[in-house]
Amino acid sequence: MVRLDQDKLNGDIKPSSTNIHNAKAISAKNANSDVEPFSLFVLKSMVDENVPPTPNNFQIYFEKLLENKPISFRKRINGYLEADDDEANEDRARMEREIKEGFVQIKGMVKVVSTVYKNLNILKQIVKKRSSELKVNFSQLSVENTLSTLNDDMEKLTALTAKQMEALKAYYDKTLEILKDVDEKAIFDLRYGVYNKKHFLNSLQKEFDAIRQYNHKSSIVMVNIKDKVLGKVVTAKEREMLTRNIAKLLMKTSRRSDVVAHYGGGIFAILMKHTDLDSAQKACERIAELIYGTSFFIDEMEIKIDIGLGIMPINPDYSIEESIAGALDVLPKTGKDTEIYLVGKFIGDE
């Protein structure tokens, strides 16, 4: 009987180390031929616009100018970037998730120990009660002595358990303090896989400061799912799943330098650095095109999605709160059948 080599049958040939090395060298050469001249163009554009060529600004301008290139060129460059992606944020999100899971486990452990302690106290009361009942019959001296000894043992055991609980509680309080500190420094909303509101506001404050110093343009975009859509979804779990899918699409259409965050109540906020109003409007058109072009199903029922999009150009003469409020105010006036997006206004500018 002849046995076929399944690998060869499938056409899977393992490359030699030499072939792999040559392939990497060719890939690196191709990457250089595309990336190097474009990087020089990015750097020249930054110098011409008087933008400090910091690593962060370079990344933002790199992505911004890449949007104006032909799609074939963008795909090639994005392919090189994906191979060089930094997974620090993904690792941090995983760490935060594991820490919170550990916190849940610790709480469960303490709860169990606390229950054991309560049960010991109950047992102690039972022994005392039975001892009192037996003392009525003075003829049973031996039984009384036995119960007295048992009661002493229970007292000792209870005292020992109490000390252990005090020590355990001290460990728990310290762990809780550490976990709360980690939670306060968390930057992700683990439900939706995006940044949290606190990180968004911190990033926004830094961007306000940078605009005051360098006078560039940046924008805020607020996004929400219409209440009439969420009202058709029966369970809270399904509504969260739908919202999570919207968050994934927002991440998919955003630039790496954008800060996509869950602002709260199912509303998402996007900080678009070095993005003027015209570019922010084009970004909203891409967001709408992607989301409206995606089918959403819950238990074989298709959900007709509808979202609101509000834009606010950042003006450092106004506060962060006023800027966010301007974008939020126009959300109810936007939608699939009305205006895809609207630009908010500051109070007094109307």
CSV table of C-alpha atoms in Angstrom, one decimal:
chain,number,residue,atom,x,y,z
A,1,MET,CA,0.0,0.0,0.0
A,2,VAL,CA,1.3,3.4,-1.0
A,3,ARG,CA,0.9,6.2,1.6
A,4,LEU,CA,0.6,9.7,0.1
A,5,ASP,CA,2.5,12.5,1.7
A,6,GLN,CA,-0.3,14.8,2.9
A,7,ASP,CA,2.0,17.8,3.0
A,8,LYS,CA,3.0,17.4,-0.6
A,9,LEU,CA,-0.5,16.5,-1.6
A,10,ASN,CA,-1.6,19.9,-0.2
A,11,GLY,CA,1.3,21.6,-1.8
A,12,ASP,CA,2.7,22.7,1.5
A,13,ILE,CA,6.5,22.8,1.2
A,14,LYS,CA,8.5,23.9,4.2
A,15,PRO,CA,10.9,26.7,3.2
A,16,SER,CA,14.5,26.4,4.1
A,17,SER,CA,16.2,28.9,6.4
A,18,THR,CA,18.0,30.3,3.4
A,19,ASN,CA,14.7,30.9,1.5
A,20,ILE,CA,13.2,32.6,4.6
A,21,HIS,CA,16.2,34.8,4.9
A,22,ASN,CA,16.1,35.8,1.2
A,23,ALA,CA,12.4,36.4,1.4
A,24,LYS,CA,12.8,38.7,4.4
A,25,ALA,CA,15.6,40.6,2.7
A,26,ILE,CA,13.5,41.1,-0.4
A,27,SER,CA,10.5,42.2,1.7
A,28,ALA,CA,12.7,44.7,3.6
A,29,LYS,CA,14.1,46.0,0.3
A,30,ASN,CA,10.6,46.5,-1.1
A,31,ALA,CA,9.5,48.2,2.1
A,32,ASN,CA,12.4,50.6,2.0
A,33,SER,CA,11.7,51.5,-1.6
A,34,ASP,CA,8.1,52.5,-0.6
A,35,VAL,CA,8.5,53.8,2.9
A,36,GLU,CA,11.7,55.8,2.6
A,37,PRO,CA,10.7,58.4,0.0
A,38,PHE,CA,7.2,58.7,1.6
A,39,SER,CA,8.8,59.3,5.0
A,40,LEU,CA,11.0,62.0,3.6
A,41,PHE,CA,7.9,63.6,2.1
A,42,VAL,CA,6.1,63.4,5.5
A,43,LEU,CA,9.1,65.0,7.2
A,44,LYS,CA,9.3,67.8,4.6
A,45,SER,CA,5.5,68.5,5.1
A,46,MET,CA,6.0,68.8,8.8
A,47,VAL,CA,8.8,71.2,8.5
A,48,ASP,CA,6.8,73.3,5.9
A,49,GLU,CA,3.9,73.4,8.3
A,50,ASN,CA,6.1,74.2,11.3
A,51,VAL,CA,5.1,71.1,13.2
A,52,PRO,CA,7.7,69.7,15.6
A,53,PRO,CA,9.0,66.5,14.1
A,54,THR,CA,8.5,64.4,17.3
A,55,PRO,CA,7.9,60.7,17.0
A,56,ASN,CA,4.3,61.1,17.9
A,57,ASN,CA,3.7,63.9,15.4
A,58,PHE,CA,5.5,62.0,12.7
A,59,GLN,CA,3.2,59.0,13.2
A,60,ILE,CA,0.1,61.3,13.0
A,61,TYR,CA,1.3,63.0,9.9
A,62,PHE,CA,2.5,59.8,8.3
A,63,GLU,CA,-1.1,58.4,8.6
A,64,LYS,CA,-2.7,61.6,7.7
A,65,LEU,CA,-0.8,62.1,4.4
A,66,LEU,CA,-1.1,58.4,3.6
A,67,GLU,CA,-4.8,58.8,3.3
A,68,ASN,CA,-4.2,61.0,0.2
A,69,LYS,CA,-2.2,58.3,-1.6
A,70,PRO,CA,-3.7,55.7,-4.1
A,71,ILE,CA,-5.3,52.7,-2.4
A,72,SER,CA,-2.7,50.2,-3.8
A,73,PHE,CA,0.1,52.3,-2.2
A,74,ARG,CA,-1.9,52.5,1.1
A,75,LYS,CA,-2.3,48.8,1.2
A,76,ARG,CA,1.4,48.1,0.8
A,77,ILE,CA,2.4,50.6,3.4
A,78,ASN,CA,-0.3,49.3,5.9
A,79,GLY,CA,1.0,45.8,5.3
A,80,TYR,CA,4.5,46.9,6.4
A,81,LEU,CA,3.0,48.8,9.4
A,82,GLU,CA,1.0,45.8,10.5
A,83,ALA,CA,4.1,43.7,10.6
A,84,ASP,CA,5.7,46.4,12.8
A,85,ASP,CA,2.7,47.0,15.1
A,86,ASP,CA,3.3,47.6,18.8
A,87,GLU,CA,1.3,45.2,20.9
A,88,ALA,CA,1.9,47.1,24.1
A,89,ASN,CA,-1.8,48.3,24.4
A,90,GLU,CA,-3.1,44.7,23.7
A,91,ASP,CA,-0.8,43.4,26.4
A,92,ARG,CA,-1.9,46.0,28.9
A,93,ALA,CA,-5.5,45.3,28.2
A,94,ARG,CA,-4.9,41.7,28.8
A,95,MET,CA,-3.0,42.5,32.1
A,96,GLU,CA,-5.9,44.7,33.3
A,97,ARG,CA,-8.4,42.0,32.5
A,98,GLU,CA,-6.3,39.4,34.4
A,99,ILE,CA,-5.9,41.7,37.4
A,100,LYS,CA,-9.6,42.3,37.6
A,101,GLU,CA,-10.2,38.6,37.4
A,102,GLY,CA,-7.7,38.1,40.2
A,103,PHE,CA,-9.6,40.6,42.2
A,104,VAL,CA,-12.8,38.7,41.7
A,105,GLN,CA,-11.1,35.5,42.9
A,106,ILE,CA,-9.7,37.2,46.0
A,107,LYS,CA,-13.2,38.5,46.9
A,108,GLY,CA,-14.5,35.0,46.5
A,109,MET,CA,-11.8,33.5,48.7
A,110,VAL,CA,-12.5,36.0,51.5
A,111,LYS,CA,-16.2,35.4,51.2
A,112,VAL,CA,-15.7,31.6,51.6
A,113,VAL,CA,-13.4,32.1,54.6
A,114,SER,CA,-15.8,34.5,56.1
A,115,THR,CA,-18.6,31.9,55.7
A,116,VAL,CA,-16.4,29.3,57.5
A,117,TYR,CA,-15.8,31.7,60.3
A,118,LYS,CA,-19.5,32.4,60.7
A,119,ASN,CA,-20.2,28.7,60.7
A,120,LEU,CA,-17.7,28.1,63.5
A,121,ASN,CA,-19.5,30.7,65.5
A,122,ILE,CA,-22.8,29.0,64.8
A,123,LEU,CA,-21.3,25.7,65.9
A,124,LYS,CA,-20.1,27.4,69.1
A,125,GLN,CA,-23.6,28.6,69.9
A,126,ILE,CA,-25.0,25.1,69.3
A,127,VAL,CA,-22.5,23.5,71.6
A,128,LYS,CA,-23.3,26.1,74.3
A,129,LYS,CA,-27.0,25.5,73.9
A,130,ARG,CA,-26.7,21.7,74.1
A,131,SER,CA,-24.4,22.1,77.1
A,132,SER,CA,-27.0,24.2,78.9
A,133,GLU,CA,-29.7,21.5,78.2
A,134,LEU,CA,-27.5,18.7,79.6
A,135,LYS,CA,-26.7,20.7,82.7
A,136,VAL,CA,-30.3,20.3,83.8
A,137,ASN,CA,-29.7,16.6,84.3
A,138,PHE,CA,-27.0,16.7,87.1
A,139,SER,CA,-26.7,12.9,87.1
A,140,GLN,CA,-24.8,13.0,83.8
A,141,LEU,CA,-21.6,14.5,85.2
A,142,SER,CA,-19.4,12.8,82.7
A,143,VAL,CA,-21.4,14.2,79.7
A,144,GLU,CA,-21.2,17.7,81.3
A,145,ASN,CA,-17.5,17.5,81.7
A,146,THR,CA,-17.1,16.3,78.1
A,147,LEU,CA,-19.2,19.2,76.8
A,148,SER,CA,-17.2,21.6,78.9
A,149,THR,CA,-14.0,20.4,77.4
A,150,LEU,CA,-15.5,20.6,74.0
A,151,ASN,CA,-16.6,24.1,74.6
A,152,ASP,CA,-13.1,25.1,75.7
A,153,ASP,CA,-11.7,23.6,72.5
A,154,MET,CA,-14.2,25.5,70.5
A,155,GLU,CA,-13.2,28.8,72.3
A,156,LYS,CA,-9.6,28.2,71.4
A,157,LEU,CA,-10.4,27.3,67.8
A,158,THR,CA,-12.6,30.4,67.4
A,159,ALA,CA,-9.9,32.6,68.9
A,160,LEU,CA,-7.3,31.1,66.5
A,161,THR,CA,-9.7,31.5,63.5
A,162,ALA,CA,-10.3,35.1,64.5
A,163,LYS,CA,-6.6,35.9,64.4
A,164,GLN,CA,-6.3,34.2,61.1
A,165,MET,CA,-9.2,36.3,59.7
A,166,GLU,CA,-7.5,39.5,61.0
A,167,ALA,CA,-4.3,38.6,59.2
A,168,LEU,CA,-6.2,37.6,56.0
A,169,LYS,CA,-8.2,40.8,56.2
A,170,ALA,CA,-4.9,42.8,56.4
A,171,TYR,CA,-3.6,41.0,53.3
A,172,TYR,CA,-7.0,41.6,51.5
A,173,ASP,CA,-7.1,45.3,52.4
A,174,LYS,CA,-3.5,45.8,51.0
A,175,THR,CA,-4.4,43.8,47.9
A,176,LEU,CA,-7.5,45.9,47.4
A,177,GLU,CA,-5.5,49.1,47.8
A,178,ILE,CA,-3.1,47.9,45.1
A,179,LEU,CA,-5.9,46.8,42.7
A,180,LYS,CA,-7.8,50.1,43.2
A,181,ASP,CA,-4.6,51.9,42.2
A,182,VAL,CA,-4.2,49.8,39.1
A,183,ASP,CA,-7.9,50.3,38.3
A,184,GLU,CA,-7.5,54.1,38.6
A,185,LYS,CA,-4.6,53.9,36.1
A,186,ALA,CA,-6.5,51.7,33.7
A,187,ILE,CA,-6.9,53.2,30.2
A,188,PHE,CA,-9.2,50.6,28.6
A,189,ASP,CA,-12.9,49.9,28.6
A,190,LEU,CA,-12.7,46.1,28.5
A,191,ARG,CA,-16.4,45.7,27.5
A,192,TYR,CA,-15.9,47.4,24.1
A,193,GLY,CA,-12.1,47.0,23.5
A,194,VAL,CA,-11.4,50.7,23.2
A,195,TYR,CA,-10.0,53.4,25.6
A,196,ASN,CA,-12.0,54.5,28.6
A,197,LYS,CA,-13.4,58.0,29.2
A,198,LYS,CA,-10.6,59.0,31.6
A,199,HIS,CA,-7.9,58.2,29.1
A,200,PHE,CA,-9.8,60.1,26.4
A,201,LEU,CA,-10.1,63.2,28.6
A,202,ASN,CA,-6.4,63.0,29.6
A,203,SER,CA,-5.4,62.7,25.9
A,204,LEU,CA,-7.8,65.6,25.0
A,205,GLN,CA,-6.2,67.8,27.6
A,206,LYS,CA,-2.7,67.1,26.3
A,207,GLU,CA,-4.0,67.9,22.8
A,208,PHE,CA,-5.4,71.2,23.9
A,209,ASP,CA,-2.1,72.1,25.4
A,210,ALA,CA,-0.3,71.1,22.2
A,211,ILE,CA,-2.6,73.2,20.1
A,212,ARG,CA,-2.0,76.2,22.3
A,213,GLN,CA,1.7,75.8,21.8
A,214,TYR,CA,1.9,74.8,18.1
A,215,ASN,CA,-1.4,76.1,16.7
A,216,HIS,CA,-2.3,73.0,14.6
A,217,LYS,CA,-5.8,71.7,13.9
A,218,SER,CA,-7.5,68.8,15.7
A,219,SER,CA,-11.1,67.6,16.0
A,220,ILE,CA,-13.5,65.7,18.2
A,221,VAL,CA,-16.1,63.3,16.9
A,222,MET,CA,-18.9,61.8,19.0
A,223,VAL,CA,-20.8,58.7,17.9
A,224,ASN,CA,-23.8,57.0,19.3
A,225,ILE,CA,-26.4,54.3,18.3
A,226,LYS,CA,-29.9,55.7,18.0
A,227,ASP,CA,-32.2,54.9,20.9
A,228,LYS,CA,-34.8,53.7,18.4
A,229,VAL,CA,-32.4,51.0,17.3
A,230,LEU,CA,-31.4,49.9,20.8
A,231,GLY,CA,-35.1,49.8,21.7
A,232,LYS,CA,-35.6,47.0,19.3
A,233,VAL,CA,-33.0,44.9,21.0
A,234,VAL,CA,-34.6,42.9,23.9
A,235,THR,CA,-31.8,42.0,26.3
A,236,ALA,CA,-29.1,44.1,27.8
A,237,LYS,CA,-26.5,41.5,26.8
A,238,GLU,CA,-27.6,41.8,23.1
A,239,ARG,CA,-27.5,45.6,23.3
A,240,GLU,CA,-24.0,45.4,24.6
A,241,MET,CA,-23.0,43.0,21.9
A,242,LEU,CA,-24.4,45.4,19.2
A,243,THR,CA,-22.5,48.3,20.8
A,244,ARG,CA,-19.3,46.3,20.9
A,245,ASN,CA,-19.6,45.6,17.2
A,246,ILE,CA,-19.9,49.3,16.5
A,247,ALA,CA,-16.8,49.9,18.6
A,248,LYS,CA,-14.9,47.4,16.5
A,249,LEU,CA,-15.9,49.2,13.3
A,250,LEU,CA,-14.8,52.5,14.8
A,251,MET,CA,-11.4,51.0,15.5
A,252,LYS,CA,-11.2,49.5,12.1
A,253,THR,CA,-11.8,52.9,10.3
A,254,SER,CA,-9.7,55.0,12.7
A,255,ARG,CA,-6.0,55.9,12.3
A,256,ARG,CA,-3.5,54.5,14.8
A,257,SER,CA,-3.0,58.0,16.2
A,258,ASP,CA,-6.8,58.5,16.8
A,259,VAL,CA,-8.0,58.0,20.4
A,260,VAL,CA,-11.2,55.9,20.2
A,261,ALA,CA,-12.9,55.7,23.6
A,262,HIS,CA,-16.2,54.8,25.2
A,263,TYR,CA,-17.4,58.1,26.6
A,264,GLY,CA,-20.3,56.5,28.5
A,265,GLY,CA,-23.9,55.4,28.0
A,266,GLY,CA,-23.1,53.8,24.7
A,267,ILE,CA,-21.6,57.0,23.3
A,268,PHE,CA,-18.1,56.8,21.7
A,269,ALA,CA,-15.6,59.7,21.5
A,270,ILE,CA,-12.8,60.0,18.9
A,271,LEU,CA,-9.9,62.4,19.2
A,272,MET,CA,-8.5,63.0,15.8
A,273,LYS,CA,-5.1,64.6,16.2
A,274,HIS,CA,-3.8,67.0,13.5
A,275,THR,CA,-7.2,66.7,11.7
A,276,ASP,CA,-8.9,69.8,10.4
A,277,LEU,CA,-12.7,70.1,10.0
A,278,ASP,CA,-12.6,69.0,6.3
A,279,SER,CA,-10.6,65.9,7.2
A,280,ALA,CA,-12.9,65.2,10.1
A,281,GLN,CA,-15.9,65.4,7.9
A,282,LYS,CA,-14.4,62.9,5.4
A,283,ALA,CA,-13.6,60.6,8.4
A,284,CYS,CA,-17.3,60.8,9.4
A,285,GLU,CA,-18.3,59.9,5.9
A,286,ARG,CA,-16.0,56.8,6.0
A,287,ILE,CA,-17.4,55.8,9.4
A,288,ALA,CA,-21.0,56.1,8.1
A,289,GLU,CA,-20.2,54.2,4.9
A,290,LEU,CA,-18.5,51.3,6.9
A,291,ILE,CA,-21.2,51.0,9.5
A,292,TYR,CA,-24.2,51.4,7.2
A,293,GLY,CA,-22.6,49.0,4.8
A,294,THR,CA,-22.3,46.3,7.5
A,295,SER,CA,-25.2,43.9,8.3
A,296,PHE,CA,-26.0,43.3,12.0
A,297,PHE,CA,-28.0,40.3,13.1
A,298,ILE,CA,-29.3,39.2,16.5
A,299,ASP,CA,-30.9,35.7,16.6
A,300,GLU,CA,-31.3,35.7,12.8
A,301,MET,CA,-33.1,39.1,13.0
A,302,GLU,CA,-31.4,41.8,11.0
A,303,ILE,CA,-31.0,45.1,12.9
A,304,LYS,CA,-31.3,48.2,10.8
A,305,ILE,CA,-28.5,50.3,12.3
A,306,ASP,CA,-28.7,54.1,12.7
A,307,ILE,CA,-26.1,56.3,14.3
A,308,GLY,CA,-25.5,59.9,15.2
A,309,LEU,CA,-22.2,61.7,14.3
A,310,GLY,CA,-21.2,65.0,15.8
A,311,ILE,CA,-18.0,66.9,15.0
A,312,MET,CA,-16.3,69.7,17.0
A,313,PRO,CA,-13.1,71.4,15.8
A,314,ILE,CA,-10.9,71.9,18.9
A,315,ASN,CA,-10.7,75.6,19.8
A,316,PRO,CA,-8.3,76.1,22.8
A,317,ASP,CA,-10.2,79.4,23.6
A,318,TYR,CA,-13.0,77.2,24.9
A,319,SER,CA,-13.0,74.5,27.5
A,320,ILE,CA,-12.9,70.8,27.0
A,321,GLU,CA,-16.4,70.5,28.4
A,322,GLU,CA,-17.7,73.1,25.9
A,323,SER,CA,-16.1,71.3,23.0
A,324,ILE,CA,-17.5,67.9,24.0
A,325,ALA,CA,-21.0,69.5,24.6
A,326,GLY,CA,-21.0,71.0,21.2
A,327,ALA,CA,-20.5,67.6,19.5
A,328,LEU,CA,-23.0,65.9,21.8
A,329,ASP,CA,-25.7,68.6,21.1
A,330,VAL,CA,-25.9,67.8,17.4
A,331,LEU,CA,-26.1,64.0,17.8
A,332,PRO,CA,-29.9,63.9,18.0
A,333,LYS,CA,-30.2,65.9,14.8
A,334,THR,CA,-28.1,63.4,12.7
A,335,GLY,CA,-28.8,60.0,11.3
A,336,LYS,CA,-29.1,57.8,8.3
A,337,ASP,CA,-32.2,59.5,6.9
A,338,THR,CA,-31.3,63.1,7.9
A,339,GLU,CA,-27.8,64.6,8.1
A,340,ILE,CA,-25.1,62.0,8.2
A,341,TYR,CA,-23.1,64.3,10.5
A,342,LEU,CA,-23.3,67.8,11.8
A,343,VAL,CA,-20.7,70.3,13.1
A,344,GLY,CA,-21.4,71.6,16.6
A,345,LYS,CA,-21.2,75.2,17.7
A,346,PHE,CA,-19.9,76.9,20.8
A,347,ILE,CA,-22.4,78.9,22.9
A,348,GLY,CA,-22.4,82.5,21.5
A,349,ASP,CA,-21.2,81.5,18.1
A,350,GLU,CA,-24.6,80.6,16.8
